mmCIF file of C-alpha atoms in Angstrom:
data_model
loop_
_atom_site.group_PDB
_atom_site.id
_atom_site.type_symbol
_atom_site.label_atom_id
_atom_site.label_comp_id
_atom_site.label_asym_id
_atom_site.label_seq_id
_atom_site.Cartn_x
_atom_site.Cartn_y
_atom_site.Cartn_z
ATOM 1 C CA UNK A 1 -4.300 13.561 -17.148
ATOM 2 C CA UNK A 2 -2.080 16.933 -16.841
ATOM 3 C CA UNK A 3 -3.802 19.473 -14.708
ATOM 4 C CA UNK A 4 -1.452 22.504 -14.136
ATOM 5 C CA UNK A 5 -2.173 23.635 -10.580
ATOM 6 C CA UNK A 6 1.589 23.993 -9.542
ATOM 7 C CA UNK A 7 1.133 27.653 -9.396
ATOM 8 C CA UNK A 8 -1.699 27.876 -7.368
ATOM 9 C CA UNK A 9 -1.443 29.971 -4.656
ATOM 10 C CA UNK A 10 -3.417 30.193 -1.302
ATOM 11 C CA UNK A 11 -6.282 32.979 -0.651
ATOM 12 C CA UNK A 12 -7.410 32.686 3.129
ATOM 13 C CA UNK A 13 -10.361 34.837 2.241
ATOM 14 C CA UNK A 14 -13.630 34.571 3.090
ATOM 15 C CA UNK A 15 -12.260 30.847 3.295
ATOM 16 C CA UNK A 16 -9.252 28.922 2.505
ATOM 17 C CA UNK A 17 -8.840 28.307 -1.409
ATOM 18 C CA UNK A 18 -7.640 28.650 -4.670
ATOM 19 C CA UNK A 19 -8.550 29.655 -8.092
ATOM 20 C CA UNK A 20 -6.313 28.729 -11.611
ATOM 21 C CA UNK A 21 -7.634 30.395 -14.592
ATOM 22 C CA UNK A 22 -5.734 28.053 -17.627
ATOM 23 C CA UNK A 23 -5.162 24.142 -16.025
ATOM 24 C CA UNK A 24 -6.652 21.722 -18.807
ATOM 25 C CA UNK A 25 -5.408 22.684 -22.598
ATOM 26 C CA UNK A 26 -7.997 23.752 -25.254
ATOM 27 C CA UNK A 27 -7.667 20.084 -27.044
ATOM 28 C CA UNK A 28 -8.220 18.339 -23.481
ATOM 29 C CA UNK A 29 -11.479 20.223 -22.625
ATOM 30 C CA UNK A 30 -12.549 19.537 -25.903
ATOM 31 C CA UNK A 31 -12.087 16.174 -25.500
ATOM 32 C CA UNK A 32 -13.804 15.857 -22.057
ATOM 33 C CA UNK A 33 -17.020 18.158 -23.238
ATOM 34 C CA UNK A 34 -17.791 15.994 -26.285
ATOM 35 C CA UNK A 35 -18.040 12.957 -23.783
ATOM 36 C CA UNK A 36 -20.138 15.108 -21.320
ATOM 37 C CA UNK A 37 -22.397 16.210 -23.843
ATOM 38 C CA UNK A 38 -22.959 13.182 -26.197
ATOM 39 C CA UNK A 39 -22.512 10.453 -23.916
ATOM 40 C CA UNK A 40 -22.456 10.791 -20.155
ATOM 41 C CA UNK A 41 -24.831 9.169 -17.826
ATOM 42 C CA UNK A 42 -26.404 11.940 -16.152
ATOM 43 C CA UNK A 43 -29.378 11.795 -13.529
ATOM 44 C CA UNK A 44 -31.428 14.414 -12.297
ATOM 45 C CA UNK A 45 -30.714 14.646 -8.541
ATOM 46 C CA UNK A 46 -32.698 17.457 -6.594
ATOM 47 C CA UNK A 47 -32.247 18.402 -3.002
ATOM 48 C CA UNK A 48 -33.444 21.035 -0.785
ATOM 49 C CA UNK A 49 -31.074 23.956 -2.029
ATOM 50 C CA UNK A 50 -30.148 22.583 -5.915
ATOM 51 C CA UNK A 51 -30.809 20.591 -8.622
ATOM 52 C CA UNK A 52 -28.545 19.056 -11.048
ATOM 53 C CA UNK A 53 -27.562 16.733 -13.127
ATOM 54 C CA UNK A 54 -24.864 14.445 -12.308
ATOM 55 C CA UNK A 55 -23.141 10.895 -12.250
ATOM 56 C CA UNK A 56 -20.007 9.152 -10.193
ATOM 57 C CA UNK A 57 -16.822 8.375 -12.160
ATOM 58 C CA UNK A 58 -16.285 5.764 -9.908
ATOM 59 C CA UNK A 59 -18.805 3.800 -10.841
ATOM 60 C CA UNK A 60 -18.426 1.918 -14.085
ATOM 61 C CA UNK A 61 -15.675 2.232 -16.281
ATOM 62 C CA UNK A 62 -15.435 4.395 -18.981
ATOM 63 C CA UNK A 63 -13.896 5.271 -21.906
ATOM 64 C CA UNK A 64 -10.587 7.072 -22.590
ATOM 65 C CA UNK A 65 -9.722 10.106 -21.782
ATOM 66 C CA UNK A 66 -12.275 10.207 -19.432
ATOM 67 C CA UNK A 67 -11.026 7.481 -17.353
ATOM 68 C CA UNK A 68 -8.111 9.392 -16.618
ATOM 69 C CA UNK A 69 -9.994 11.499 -14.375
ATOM 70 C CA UNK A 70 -10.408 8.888 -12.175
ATOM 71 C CA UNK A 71 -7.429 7.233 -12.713
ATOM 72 C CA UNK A 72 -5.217 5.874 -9.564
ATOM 73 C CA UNK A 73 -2.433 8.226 -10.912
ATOM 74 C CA UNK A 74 -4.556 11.323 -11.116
ATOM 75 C CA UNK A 75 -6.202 10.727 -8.224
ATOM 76 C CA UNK A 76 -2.732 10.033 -6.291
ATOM 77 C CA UNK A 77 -1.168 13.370 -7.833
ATOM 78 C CA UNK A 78 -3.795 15.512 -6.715
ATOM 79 C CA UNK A 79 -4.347 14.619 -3.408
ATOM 80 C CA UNK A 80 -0.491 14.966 -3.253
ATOM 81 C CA UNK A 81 -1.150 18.401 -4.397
ATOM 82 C CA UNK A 82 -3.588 19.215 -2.342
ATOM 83 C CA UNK A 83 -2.304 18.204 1.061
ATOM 84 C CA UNK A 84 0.697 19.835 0.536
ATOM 85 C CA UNK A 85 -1.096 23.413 -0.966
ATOM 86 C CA UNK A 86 -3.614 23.052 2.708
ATOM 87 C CA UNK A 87 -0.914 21.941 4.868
ATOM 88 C CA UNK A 88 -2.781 18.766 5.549
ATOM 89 C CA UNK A 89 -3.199 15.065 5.487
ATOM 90 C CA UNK A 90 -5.954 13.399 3.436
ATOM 91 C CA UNK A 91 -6.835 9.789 3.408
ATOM 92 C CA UNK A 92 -6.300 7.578 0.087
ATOM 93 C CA UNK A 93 -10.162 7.927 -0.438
ATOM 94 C CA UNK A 94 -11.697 10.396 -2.933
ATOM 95 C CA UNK A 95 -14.876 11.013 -4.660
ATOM 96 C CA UNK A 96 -15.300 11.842 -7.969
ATOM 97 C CA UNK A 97 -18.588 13.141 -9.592
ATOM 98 C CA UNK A 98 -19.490 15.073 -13.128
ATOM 99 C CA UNK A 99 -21.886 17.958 -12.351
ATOM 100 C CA UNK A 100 -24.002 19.627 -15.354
ATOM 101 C CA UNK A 101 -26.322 22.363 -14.686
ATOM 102 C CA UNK A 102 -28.549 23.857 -17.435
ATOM 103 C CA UNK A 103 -30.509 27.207 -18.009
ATOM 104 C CA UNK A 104 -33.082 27.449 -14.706
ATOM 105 C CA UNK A 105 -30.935 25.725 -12.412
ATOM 106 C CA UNK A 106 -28.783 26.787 -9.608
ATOM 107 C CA UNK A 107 -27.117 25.752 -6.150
ATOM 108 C CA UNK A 108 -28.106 28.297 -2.960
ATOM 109 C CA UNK A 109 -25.517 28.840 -0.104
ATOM 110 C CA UNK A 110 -24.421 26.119 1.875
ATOM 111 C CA UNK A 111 -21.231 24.833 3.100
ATOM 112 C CA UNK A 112 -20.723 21.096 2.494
ATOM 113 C CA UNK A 113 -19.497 20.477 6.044
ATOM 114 C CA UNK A 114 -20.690 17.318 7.635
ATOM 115 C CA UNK A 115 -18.449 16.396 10.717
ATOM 116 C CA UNK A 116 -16.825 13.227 9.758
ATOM 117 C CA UNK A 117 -17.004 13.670 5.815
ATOM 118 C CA UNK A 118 -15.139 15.707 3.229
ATOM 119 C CA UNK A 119 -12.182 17.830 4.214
ATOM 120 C CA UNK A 120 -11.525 19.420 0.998
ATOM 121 C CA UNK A 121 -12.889 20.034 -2.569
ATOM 122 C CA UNK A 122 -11.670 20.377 -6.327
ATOM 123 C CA UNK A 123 -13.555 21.721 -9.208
ATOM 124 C CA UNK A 124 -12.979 21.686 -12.634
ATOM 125 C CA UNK A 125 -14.734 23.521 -14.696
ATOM 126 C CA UNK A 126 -15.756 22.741 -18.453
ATOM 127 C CA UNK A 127 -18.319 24.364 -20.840
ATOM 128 C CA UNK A 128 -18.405 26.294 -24.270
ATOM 129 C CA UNK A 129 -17.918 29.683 -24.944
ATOM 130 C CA UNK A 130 -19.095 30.508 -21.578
ATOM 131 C CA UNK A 131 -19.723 34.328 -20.746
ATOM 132 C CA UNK A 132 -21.469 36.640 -18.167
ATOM 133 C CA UNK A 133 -24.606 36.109 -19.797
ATOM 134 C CA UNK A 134 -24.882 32.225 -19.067
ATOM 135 C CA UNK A 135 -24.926 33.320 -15.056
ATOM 136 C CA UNK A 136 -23.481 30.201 -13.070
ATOM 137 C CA UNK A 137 -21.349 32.085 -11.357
ATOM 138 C CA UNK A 138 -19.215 30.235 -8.839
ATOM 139 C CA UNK A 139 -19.519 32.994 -5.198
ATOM 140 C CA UNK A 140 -17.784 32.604 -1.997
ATOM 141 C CA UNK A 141 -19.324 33.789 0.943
ATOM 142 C CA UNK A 142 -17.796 35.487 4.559
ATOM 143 C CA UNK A 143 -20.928 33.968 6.129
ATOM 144 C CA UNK A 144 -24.616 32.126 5.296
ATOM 145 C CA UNK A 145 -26.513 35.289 4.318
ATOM 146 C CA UNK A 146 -26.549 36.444 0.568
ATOM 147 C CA UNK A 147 -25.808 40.185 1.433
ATOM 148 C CA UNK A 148 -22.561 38.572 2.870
ATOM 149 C CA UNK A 149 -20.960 37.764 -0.755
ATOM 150 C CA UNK A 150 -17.360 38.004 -0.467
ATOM 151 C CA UNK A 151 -15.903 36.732 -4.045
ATOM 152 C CA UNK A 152 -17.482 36.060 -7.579
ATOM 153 C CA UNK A 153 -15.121 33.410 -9.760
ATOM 154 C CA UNK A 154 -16.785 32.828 -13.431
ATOM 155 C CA UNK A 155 -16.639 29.103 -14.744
ATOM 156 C CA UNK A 156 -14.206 29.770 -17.109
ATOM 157 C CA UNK A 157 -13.775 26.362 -18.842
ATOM 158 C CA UNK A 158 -10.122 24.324 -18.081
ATOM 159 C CA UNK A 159 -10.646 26.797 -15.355
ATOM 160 C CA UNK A 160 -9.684 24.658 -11.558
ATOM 161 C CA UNK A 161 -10.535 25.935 -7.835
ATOM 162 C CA UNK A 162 -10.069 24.339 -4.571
ATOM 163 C CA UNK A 163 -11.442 25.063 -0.861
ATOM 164 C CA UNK A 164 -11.106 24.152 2.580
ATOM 165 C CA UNK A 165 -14.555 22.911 3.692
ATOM 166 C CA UNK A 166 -15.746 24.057 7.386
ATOM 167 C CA UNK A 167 -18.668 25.759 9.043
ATOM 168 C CA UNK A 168 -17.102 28.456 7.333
ATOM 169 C CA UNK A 169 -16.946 27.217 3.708
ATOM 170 C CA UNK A 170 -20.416 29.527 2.532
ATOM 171 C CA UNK A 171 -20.022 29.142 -1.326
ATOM 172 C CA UNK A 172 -23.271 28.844 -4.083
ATOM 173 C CA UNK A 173 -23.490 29.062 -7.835
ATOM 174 C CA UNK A 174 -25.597 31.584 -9.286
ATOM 175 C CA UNK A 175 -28.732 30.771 -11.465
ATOM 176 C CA UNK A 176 -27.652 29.337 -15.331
ATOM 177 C CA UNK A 177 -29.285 31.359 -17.896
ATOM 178 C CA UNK A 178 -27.475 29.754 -20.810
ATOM 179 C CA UNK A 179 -25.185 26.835 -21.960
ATOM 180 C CA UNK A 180 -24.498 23.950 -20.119
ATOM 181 C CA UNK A 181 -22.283 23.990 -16.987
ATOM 182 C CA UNK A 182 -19.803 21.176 -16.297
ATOM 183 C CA UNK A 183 -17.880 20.545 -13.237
ATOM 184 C CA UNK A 184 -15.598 17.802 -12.270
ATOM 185 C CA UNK A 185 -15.685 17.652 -8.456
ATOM 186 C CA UNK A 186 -13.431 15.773 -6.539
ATOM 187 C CA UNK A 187 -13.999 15.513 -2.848
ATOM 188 C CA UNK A 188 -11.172 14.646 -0.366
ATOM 189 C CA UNK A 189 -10.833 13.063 3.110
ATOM 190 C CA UNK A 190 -8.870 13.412 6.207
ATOM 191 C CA UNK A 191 -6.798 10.418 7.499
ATOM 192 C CA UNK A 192 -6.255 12.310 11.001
ATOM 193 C CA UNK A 193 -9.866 11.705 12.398
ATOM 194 C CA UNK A 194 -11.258 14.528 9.815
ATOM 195 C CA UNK A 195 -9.501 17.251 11.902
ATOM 196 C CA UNK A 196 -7.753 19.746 9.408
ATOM 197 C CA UNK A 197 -4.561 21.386 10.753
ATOM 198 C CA UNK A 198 -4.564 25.444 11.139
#
């Protein structure tokens, strides 16, 4: 799989991360959504600040092209990518889940930091003629209160960000009023006793 993230560039505010509007091609998403939509194991999975749908892409395997999501080679590439954007070193291990949310549902403010876990985060975004409308806004926070919003990023589909997770990493996604909202999410680990360099 070709994801285009050589140009991303660093934004250290509220927290460390990155935002690339056009990564996948047109014919790509396509490809991916008519999977997600028609096909995809998904399972309702509700905890105490969201509920979604979602399903590993480690877990069985799948057809093509979506097993090149997962693939040894993508997988490889971006953590490559990654490490070297964050100045830091990231274990061989990484996650990789599907995400849909539809109309109702939505993902408060939290941070995703659990001492010993993920270092670092990648979503890619998929959906269909997504606007302002649909909500499901992606929002970066400077702190864990709402009035403390520091950045909106819309889903825009073959749309990629990244992010540092820490205490600091406040991020939610705003309630979906429309459509169905996709996200690829790979999760990454560090190989230096989870300690991320400054």
């Amino acid at each position: 799989m070709c994801m285009n993230i050589d140009s991303a560039v660093l934004d250290h505010a509220p927290f460390k991360h990155f935002s690339i509007v056009e990564a996948i091609d047109s014919e790509t998403q396509n490809q991916y959504l008519a999977w997600f939509e028609e096909s995809a194991p998904w399972q309702l999975v509700e905890t105490d600040f969201y509920e979604q749908y979602e399903f590993s892409l480690l877990q069985q395997d799948f057809p093509e092209p979506i097993a090149q999501l997962a693939s040894a080679s993508t997988l490889n590439n971006l953590r490559q990518c990654i490490a070297s954007l964050f100045n830091t070193t990231l274990s061989a291990k990484v996650d990789v889940t599907a995400h849909k949310l539809i109309p109702g549902q939505t993902i408060r403010i939290h941070n995703d930091f659990i001492p010993g876990e993920e270092t670092h985060r990648v979503l890619i975004q998929l959906n269909r003629n997504w606007n302002d409308d649909f909500g499901g806004q992606l929002m970066l926070f400077s702190g864990p209160e709402p009035d403390q919003l520091s950045k909106i990023i819309p889903p825009q589909s073959g749309s990629i960000q990244g992010f540092a997770i820490s205490p600091d990493s406040h991020h939610a996604v705003s309630t979906v009023h429309g459509g169905e909202r996709f996200t690829i999410v790979y999760s990454f680990f560090s190989d230096t006793g989870n300690e991320q360099r400054a």
